[in-house]
Tab-separated table of C-alpha atoms and ligand atoms in Angstrom:
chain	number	residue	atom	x	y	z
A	1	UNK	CA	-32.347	-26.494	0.359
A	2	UNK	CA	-32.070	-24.680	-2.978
A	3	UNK	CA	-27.908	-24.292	-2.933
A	4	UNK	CA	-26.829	-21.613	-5.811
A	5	UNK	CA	-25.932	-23.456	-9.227
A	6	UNK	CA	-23.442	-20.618	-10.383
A	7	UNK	CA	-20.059	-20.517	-8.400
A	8	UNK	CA	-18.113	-17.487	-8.936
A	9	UNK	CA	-15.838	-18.658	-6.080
A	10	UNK	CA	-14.835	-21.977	-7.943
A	11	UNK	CA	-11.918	-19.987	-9.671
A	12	UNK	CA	-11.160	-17.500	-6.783
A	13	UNK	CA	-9.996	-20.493	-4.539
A	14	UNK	CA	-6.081	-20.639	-5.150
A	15	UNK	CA	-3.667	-18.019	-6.708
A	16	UNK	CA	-2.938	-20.216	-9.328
A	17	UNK	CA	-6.577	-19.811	-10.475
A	18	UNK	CA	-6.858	-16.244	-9.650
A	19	UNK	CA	-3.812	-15.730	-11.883
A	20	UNK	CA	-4.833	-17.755	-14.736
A	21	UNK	CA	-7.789	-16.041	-15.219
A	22	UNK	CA	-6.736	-12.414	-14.232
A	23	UNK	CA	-7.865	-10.007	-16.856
A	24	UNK	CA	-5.225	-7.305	-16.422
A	25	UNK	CA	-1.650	-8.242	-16.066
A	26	UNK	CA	0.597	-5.262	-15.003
A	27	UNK	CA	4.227	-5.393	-15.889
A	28	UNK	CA	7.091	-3.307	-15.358
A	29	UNK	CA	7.102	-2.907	-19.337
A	30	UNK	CA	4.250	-0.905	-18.601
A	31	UNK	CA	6.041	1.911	-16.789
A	32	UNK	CA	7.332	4.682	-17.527
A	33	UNK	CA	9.289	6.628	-14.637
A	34	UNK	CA	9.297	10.376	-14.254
A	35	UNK	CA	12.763	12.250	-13.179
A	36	UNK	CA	13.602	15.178	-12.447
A	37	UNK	CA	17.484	16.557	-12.788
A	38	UNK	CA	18.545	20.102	-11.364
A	39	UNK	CA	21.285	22.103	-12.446
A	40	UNK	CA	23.588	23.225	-10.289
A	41	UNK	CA	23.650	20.804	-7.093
A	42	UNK	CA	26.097	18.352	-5.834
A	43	UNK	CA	24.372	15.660	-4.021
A	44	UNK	CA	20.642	14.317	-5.157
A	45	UNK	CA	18.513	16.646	-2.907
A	46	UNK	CA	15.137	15.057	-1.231
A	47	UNK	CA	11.583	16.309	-2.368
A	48	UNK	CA	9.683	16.372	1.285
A	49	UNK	CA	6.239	16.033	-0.382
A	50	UNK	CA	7.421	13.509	-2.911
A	51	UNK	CA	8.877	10.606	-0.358
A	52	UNK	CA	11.241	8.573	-2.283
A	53	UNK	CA	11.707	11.042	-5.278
A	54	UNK	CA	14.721	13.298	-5.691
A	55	UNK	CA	16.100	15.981	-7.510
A	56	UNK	CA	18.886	14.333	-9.491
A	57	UNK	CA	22.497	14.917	-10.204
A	58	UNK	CA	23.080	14.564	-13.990
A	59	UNK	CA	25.203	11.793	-12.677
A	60	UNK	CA	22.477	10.641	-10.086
A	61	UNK	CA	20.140	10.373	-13.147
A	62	UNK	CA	22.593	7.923	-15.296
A	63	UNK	CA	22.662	5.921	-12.209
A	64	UNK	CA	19.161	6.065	-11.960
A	65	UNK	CA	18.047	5.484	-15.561
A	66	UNK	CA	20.489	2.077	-15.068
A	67	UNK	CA	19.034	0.854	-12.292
A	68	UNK	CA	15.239	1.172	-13.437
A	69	UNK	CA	16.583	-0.313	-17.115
A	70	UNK	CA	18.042	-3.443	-15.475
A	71	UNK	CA	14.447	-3.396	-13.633
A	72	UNK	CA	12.963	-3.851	-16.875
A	73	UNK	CA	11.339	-0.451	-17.222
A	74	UNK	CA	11.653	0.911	-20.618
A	75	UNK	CA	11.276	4.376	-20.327
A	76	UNK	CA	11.916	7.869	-18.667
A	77	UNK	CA	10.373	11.385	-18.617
A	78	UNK	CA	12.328	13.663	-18.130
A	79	UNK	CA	11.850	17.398	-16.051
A	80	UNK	CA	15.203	19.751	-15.876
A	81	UNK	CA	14.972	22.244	-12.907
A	82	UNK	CA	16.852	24.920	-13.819
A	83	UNK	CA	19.276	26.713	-11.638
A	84	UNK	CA	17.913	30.590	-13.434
A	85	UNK	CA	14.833	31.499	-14.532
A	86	UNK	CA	13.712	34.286	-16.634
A	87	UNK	CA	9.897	35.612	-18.306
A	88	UNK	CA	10.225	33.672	-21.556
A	89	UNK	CA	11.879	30.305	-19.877
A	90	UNK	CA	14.717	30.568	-22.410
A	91	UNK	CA	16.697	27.777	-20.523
A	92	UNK	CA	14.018	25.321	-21.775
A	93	UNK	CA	15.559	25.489	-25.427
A	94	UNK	CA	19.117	26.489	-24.237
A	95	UNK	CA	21.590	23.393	-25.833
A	96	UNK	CA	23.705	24.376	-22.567
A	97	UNK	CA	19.855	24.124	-20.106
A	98	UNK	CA	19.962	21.357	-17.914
A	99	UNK	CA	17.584	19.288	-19.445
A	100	UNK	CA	19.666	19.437	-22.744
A	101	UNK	CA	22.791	18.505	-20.799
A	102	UNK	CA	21.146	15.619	-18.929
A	103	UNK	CA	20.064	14.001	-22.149
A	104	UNK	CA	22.842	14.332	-24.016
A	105	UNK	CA	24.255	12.324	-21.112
A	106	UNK	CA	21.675	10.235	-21.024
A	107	UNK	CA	21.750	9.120	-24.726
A	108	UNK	CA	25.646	9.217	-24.440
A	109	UNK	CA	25.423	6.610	-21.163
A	110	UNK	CA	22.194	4.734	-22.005
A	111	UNK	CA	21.659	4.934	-26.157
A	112	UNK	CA	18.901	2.491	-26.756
A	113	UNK	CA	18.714	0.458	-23.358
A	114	UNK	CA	16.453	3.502	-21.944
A	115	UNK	CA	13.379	5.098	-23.975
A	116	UNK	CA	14.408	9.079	-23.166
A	117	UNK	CA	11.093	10.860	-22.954
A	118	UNK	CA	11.320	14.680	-22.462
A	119	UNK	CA	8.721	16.777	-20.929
A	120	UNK	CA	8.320	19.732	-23.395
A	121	UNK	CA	6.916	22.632	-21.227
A	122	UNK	CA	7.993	26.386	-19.940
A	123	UNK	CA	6.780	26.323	-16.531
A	124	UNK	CA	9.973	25.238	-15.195
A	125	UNK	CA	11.677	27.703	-16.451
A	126	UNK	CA	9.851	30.845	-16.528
A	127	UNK	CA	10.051	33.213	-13.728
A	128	UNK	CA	6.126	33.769	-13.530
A	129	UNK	CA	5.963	29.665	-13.287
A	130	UNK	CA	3.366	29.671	-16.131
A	131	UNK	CA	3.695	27.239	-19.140
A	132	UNK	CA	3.824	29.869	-21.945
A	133	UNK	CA	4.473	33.357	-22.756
A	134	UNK	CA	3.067	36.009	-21.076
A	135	UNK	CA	1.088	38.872	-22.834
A	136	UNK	CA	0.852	42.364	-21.663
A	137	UNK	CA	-2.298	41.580	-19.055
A	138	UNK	CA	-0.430	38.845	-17.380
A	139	UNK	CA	-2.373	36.143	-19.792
A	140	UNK	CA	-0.395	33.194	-21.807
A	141	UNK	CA	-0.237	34.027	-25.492
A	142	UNK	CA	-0.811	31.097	-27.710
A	143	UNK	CA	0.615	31.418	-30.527
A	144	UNK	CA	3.922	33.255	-29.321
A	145	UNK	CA	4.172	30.471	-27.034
A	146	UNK	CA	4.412	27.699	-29.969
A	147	UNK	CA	6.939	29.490	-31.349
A	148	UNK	CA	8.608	28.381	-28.336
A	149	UNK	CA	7.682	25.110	-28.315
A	150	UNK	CA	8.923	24.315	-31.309
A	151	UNK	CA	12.436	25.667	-30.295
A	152	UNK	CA	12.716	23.390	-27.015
A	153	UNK	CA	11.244	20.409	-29.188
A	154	UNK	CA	14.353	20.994	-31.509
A	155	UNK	CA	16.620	21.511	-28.552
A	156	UNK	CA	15.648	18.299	-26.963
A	157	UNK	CA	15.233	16.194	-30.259
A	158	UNK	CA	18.865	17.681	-30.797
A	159	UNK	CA	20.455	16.263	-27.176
A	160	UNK	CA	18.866	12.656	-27.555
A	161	UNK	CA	14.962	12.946	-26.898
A	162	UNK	CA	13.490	10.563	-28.626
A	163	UNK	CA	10.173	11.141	-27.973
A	164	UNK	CA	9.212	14.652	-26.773
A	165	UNK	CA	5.683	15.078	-24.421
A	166	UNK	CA	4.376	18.842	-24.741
A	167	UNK	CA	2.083	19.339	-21.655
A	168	UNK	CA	1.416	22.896	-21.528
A	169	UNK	CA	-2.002	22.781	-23.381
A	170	UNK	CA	-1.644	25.586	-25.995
A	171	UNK	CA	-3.815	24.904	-28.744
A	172	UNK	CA	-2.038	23.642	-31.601
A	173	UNK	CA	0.914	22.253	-29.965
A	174	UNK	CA	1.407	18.872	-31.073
A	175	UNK	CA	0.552	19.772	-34.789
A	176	UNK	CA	3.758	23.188	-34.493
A	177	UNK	CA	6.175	20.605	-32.692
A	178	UNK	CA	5.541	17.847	-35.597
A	179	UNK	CA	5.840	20.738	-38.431
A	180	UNK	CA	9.089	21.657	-36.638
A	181	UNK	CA	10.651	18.687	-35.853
A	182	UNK	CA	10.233	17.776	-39.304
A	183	UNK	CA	11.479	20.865	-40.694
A	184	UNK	CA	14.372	19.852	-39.406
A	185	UNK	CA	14.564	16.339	-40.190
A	186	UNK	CA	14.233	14.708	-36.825
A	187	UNK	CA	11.257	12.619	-38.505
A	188	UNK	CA	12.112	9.782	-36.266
A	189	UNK	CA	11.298	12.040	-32.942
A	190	UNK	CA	7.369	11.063	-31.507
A	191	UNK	CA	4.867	12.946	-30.012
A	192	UNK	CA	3.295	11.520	-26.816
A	193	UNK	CA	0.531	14.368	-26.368
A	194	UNK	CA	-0.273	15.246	-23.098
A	195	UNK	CA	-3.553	15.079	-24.625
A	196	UNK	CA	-6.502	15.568	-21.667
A	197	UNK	CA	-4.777	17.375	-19.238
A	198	UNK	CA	-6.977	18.705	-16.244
A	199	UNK	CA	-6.177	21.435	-14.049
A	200	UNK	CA	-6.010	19.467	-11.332
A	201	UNK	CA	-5.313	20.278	-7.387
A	202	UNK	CA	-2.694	16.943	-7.534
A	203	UNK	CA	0.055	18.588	-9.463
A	204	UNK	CA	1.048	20.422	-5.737
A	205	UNK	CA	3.997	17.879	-5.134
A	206	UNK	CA	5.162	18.083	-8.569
A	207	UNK	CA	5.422	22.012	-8.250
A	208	UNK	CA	7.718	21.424	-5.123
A	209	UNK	CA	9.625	18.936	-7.323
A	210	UNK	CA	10.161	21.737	-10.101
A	211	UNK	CA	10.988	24.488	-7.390
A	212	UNK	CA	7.763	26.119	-9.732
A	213	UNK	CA	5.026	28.691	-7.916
A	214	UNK	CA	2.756	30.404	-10.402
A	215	UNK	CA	2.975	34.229	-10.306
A	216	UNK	CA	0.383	36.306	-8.262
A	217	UNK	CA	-1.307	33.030	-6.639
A	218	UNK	CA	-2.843	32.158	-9.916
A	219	UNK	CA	-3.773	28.916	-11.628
A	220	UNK	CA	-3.850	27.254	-14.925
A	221	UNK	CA	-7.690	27.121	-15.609
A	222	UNK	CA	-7.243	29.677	-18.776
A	223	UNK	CA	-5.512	26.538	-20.590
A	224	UNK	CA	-5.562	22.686	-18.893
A	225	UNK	CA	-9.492	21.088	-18.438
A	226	UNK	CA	-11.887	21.749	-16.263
A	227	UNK	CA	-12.025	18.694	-14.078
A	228	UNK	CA	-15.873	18.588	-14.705
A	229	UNK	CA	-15.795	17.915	-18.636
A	230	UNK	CA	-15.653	14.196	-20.301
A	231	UNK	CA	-16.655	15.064	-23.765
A	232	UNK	CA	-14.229	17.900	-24.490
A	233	UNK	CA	-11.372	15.329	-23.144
A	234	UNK	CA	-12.253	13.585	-26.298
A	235	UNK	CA	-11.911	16.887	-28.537
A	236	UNK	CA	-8.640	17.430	-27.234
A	237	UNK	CA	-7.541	14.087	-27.734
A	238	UNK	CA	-8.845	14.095	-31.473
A	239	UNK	CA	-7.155	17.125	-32.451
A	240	UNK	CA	-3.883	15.868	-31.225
A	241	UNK	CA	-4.216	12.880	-33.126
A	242	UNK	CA	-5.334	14.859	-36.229
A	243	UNK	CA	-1.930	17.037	-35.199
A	244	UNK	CA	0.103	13.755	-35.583
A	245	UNK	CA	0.408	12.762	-32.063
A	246	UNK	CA	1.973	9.481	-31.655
A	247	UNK	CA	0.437	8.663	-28.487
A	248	UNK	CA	-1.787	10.512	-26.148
A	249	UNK	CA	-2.453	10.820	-22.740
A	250	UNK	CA	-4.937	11.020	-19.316
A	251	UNK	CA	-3.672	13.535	-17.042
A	252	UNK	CA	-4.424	12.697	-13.583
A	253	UNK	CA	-5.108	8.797	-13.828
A	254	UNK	CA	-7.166	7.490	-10.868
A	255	UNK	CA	-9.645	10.928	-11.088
A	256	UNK	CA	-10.336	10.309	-14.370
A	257	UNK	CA	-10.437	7.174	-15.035
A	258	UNK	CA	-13.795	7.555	-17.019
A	259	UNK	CA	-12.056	9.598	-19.250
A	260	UNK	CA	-9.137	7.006	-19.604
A	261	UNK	CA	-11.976	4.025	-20.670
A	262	UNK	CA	-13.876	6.864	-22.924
A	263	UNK	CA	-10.615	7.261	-24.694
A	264	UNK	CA	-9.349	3.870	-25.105
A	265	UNK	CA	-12.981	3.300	-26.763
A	266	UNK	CA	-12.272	6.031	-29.468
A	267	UNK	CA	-8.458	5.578	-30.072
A	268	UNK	CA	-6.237	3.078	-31.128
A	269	UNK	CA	-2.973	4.558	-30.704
A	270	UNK	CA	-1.049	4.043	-27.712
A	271	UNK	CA	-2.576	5.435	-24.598
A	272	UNK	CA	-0.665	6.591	-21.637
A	273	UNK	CA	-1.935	7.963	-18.093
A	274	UNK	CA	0.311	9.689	-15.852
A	275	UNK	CA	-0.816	8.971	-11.983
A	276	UNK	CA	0.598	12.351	-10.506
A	277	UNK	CA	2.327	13.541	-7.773
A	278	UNK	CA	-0.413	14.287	-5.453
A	279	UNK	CA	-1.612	10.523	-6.309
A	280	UNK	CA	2.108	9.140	-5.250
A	281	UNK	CA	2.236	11.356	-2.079
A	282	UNK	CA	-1.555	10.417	-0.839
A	283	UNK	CA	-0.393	6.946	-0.824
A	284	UNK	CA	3.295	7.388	0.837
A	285	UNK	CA	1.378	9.729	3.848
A	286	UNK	CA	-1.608	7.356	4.371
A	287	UNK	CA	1.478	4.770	4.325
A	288	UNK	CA	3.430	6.355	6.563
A	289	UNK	CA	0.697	6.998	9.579
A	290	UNK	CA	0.103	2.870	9.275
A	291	UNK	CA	-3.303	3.548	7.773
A	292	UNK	CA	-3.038	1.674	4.539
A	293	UNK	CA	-0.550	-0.787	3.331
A	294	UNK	CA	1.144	1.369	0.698
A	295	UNK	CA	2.812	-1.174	-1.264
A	296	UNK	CA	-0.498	-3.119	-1.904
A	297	UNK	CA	-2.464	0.211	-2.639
A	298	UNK	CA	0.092	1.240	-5.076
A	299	UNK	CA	-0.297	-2.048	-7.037
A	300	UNK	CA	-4.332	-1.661	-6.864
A	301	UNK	CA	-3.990	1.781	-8.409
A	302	UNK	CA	-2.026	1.291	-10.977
A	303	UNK	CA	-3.718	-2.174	-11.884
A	304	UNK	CA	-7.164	0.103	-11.979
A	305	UNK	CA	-5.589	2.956	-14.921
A	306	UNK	CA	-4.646	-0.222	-16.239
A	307	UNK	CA	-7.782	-1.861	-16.541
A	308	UNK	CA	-9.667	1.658	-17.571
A	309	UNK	CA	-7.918	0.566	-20.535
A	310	UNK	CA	-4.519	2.770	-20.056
A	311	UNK	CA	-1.227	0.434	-22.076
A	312	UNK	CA	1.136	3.000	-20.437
A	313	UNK	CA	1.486	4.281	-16.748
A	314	UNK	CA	3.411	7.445	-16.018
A	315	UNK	CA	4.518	6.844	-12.116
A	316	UNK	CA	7.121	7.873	-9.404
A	317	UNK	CA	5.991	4.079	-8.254
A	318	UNK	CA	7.592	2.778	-11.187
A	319	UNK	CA	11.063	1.413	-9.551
A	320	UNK	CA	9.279	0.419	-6.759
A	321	UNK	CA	6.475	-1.524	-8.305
A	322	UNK	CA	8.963	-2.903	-10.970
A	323	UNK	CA	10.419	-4.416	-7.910
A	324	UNK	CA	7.931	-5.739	-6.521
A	325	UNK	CA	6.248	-6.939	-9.962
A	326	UNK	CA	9.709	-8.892	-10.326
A	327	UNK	CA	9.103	-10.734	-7.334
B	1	PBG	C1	3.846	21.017	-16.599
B	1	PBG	C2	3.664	19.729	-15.891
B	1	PBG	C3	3.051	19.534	-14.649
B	1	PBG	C4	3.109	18.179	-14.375
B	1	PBG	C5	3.762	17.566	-15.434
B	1	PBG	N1	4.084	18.532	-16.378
B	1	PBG	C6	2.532	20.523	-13.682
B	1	PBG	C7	1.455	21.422	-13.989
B	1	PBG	O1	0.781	21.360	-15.010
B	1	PBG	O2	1.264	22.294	-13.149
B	1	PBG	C8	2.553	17.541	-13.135
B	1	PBG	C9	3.014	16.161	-12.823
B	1	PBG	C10	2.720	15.691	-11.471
B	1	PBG	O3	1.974	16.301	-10.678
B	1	PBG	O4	3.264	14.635	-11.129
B	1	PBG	N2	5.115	21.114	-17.164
């Protein structure tokens, strides 16, 4: 009887092995938590198609930001819902917009315990839900729209950002943010680029999140990636690099994980992935009907960006796993 001479299973026998000889470690170090604070409410308010995630308080959010700090999660990104909207989004750069106010608080509460990421965008704030100015046939302009951009950047860099994360995929974004931020000596703020982001059907939850609907039904093909391109991923990431990104991002994470591995092979800079709302919500309504076990799915996900070679994890499982990771 010819037994096999090769044992893979000798070091898959006890979970002492299996650790020792794990090749991705996930830590809560690695996570970086998304939040979302609206203006004008009293009480947290629940997101139905984002179980577990809420619209914050300002005060809810300090709480919050404490609670996933003593977890041992470094960072937050932050998303203001406004309680107004208007066509140009002008209460993304407002000092008095909520996102200004929260961080401002934030910096005031936290200072250095908690990285304060803010998500630099318009779609929150515009009444047409897109992430840029509108020209006269219902298009976003790109260069009017970086004008923009380099307002909120300023605004946010201003209230305590220390790190600001354009993601509405105007070309030339990262590279009018630096010039501005600069220009006014906040030389200290980074860029994480929301590099390679796809126009993806997972962003739905998120929308609910930002109270956001796009105008007319439409979609944001005209500017984020068409899902079936790998090689232009790596243009975009390039240019944001050239631009003076700091570090750069996958947007979704589990879809695209070729993308992630493609990028970590060309890059060296930090590289984040942010596994989006749809991703969360799949997981918490498979979950909830008893046909997974969400806890141990949510670990295997995130592990996987991990392991496509991601450093950084952008995830509404970030308390939870941090938790868990903790033990
Ligand atoms: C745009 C923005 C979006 C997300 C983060 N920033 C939505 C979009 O592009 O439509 C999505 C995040 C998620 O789905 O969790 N400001």
């Amino acid at each position: 009887m010819a037994y096999p001479a090769i044992r893979m299973r000798r070091l898959r026998r006890t979970p002492v092995l299996r650790e020792m000889v794990a090749e991705t470690r996930l830590s809560p170090a690695d996570l970086i938590a998304p939040l979302f604070v609206r203006e004008g409410i009293a009480e947290p308010q629940p997101i139905p198609s984002l179980p577990g995630v809420v619209q914050h308080t300002v005060e809810t959010a300090v709480k919050e930001a404490r609670r996933l700090s003593s977890l041992g999660v470094p960072a937050l990104v932050l998303f203001g819902v406004p309680a107004a909207k208007d066509p140009t989004g002008s209460g993304a750069w407002d000092p008095a917009g909520i996102a200004q106010v929260a961080l401002r608080r934030l910096s005031d509460e936290l200072a250095d315990d908690m990285l304060l990421i803010a998500d630099l965008c318009l779609d929150e704030y515009t009444d047409h839900g897109h992430c840029g100015i509108l020209d006269g046939c219902g298009s976003v302009d790109n260069d009017l729209t970086l004008a923009r951009y380099a307002d909120v950047a300023l605004a946010q860099a201003a209230a305590g950002a220390r790190v600001v994360a354009p993601s509405g995929m105007m070309d030339g974004q990262v590279g009018a943010i630096r010039a501005a931020l600069d220009g006014a000596g906040f030389h200290d703020v980074a860029i994480l680029a929301y590099a390679a982001k796809y126009a993806s059907a997972l962003y739905g939850p998120f929308r609910d999140a930002v109270n956001v609907s796009i105008a007319g039904g439409g979609d944001r093909r005209g500017y984020q990636q068409d899902p079936r391109n790998r090689r232009e991923a790596l243009r975009e990431i390039a240019l944001d690099i050239e631009e003076g990104a700091d570090m750069v991002m996958v947007k979704p994470a589990l879809a695209y994980l070729d993308v992630i591995a493609a990028a970590r092979a060309r890059t060296d800079l930090p590289l984040a992935a942010y596994h989006v709302s749809g991703e969360y919500s799949m997981i918490k309504a498979a979950a909830e009907r008893g046909w997974i076990d969400g806890a141990a799915v949510a670990l295997e996900h995130t592990v996987a960006i991990k392991r496509a070679g991601a450093d950084l994890i952008l995830t509404y499982l970030a308390g939870e796993l941090a938790e868990a990771l903790n033990g």
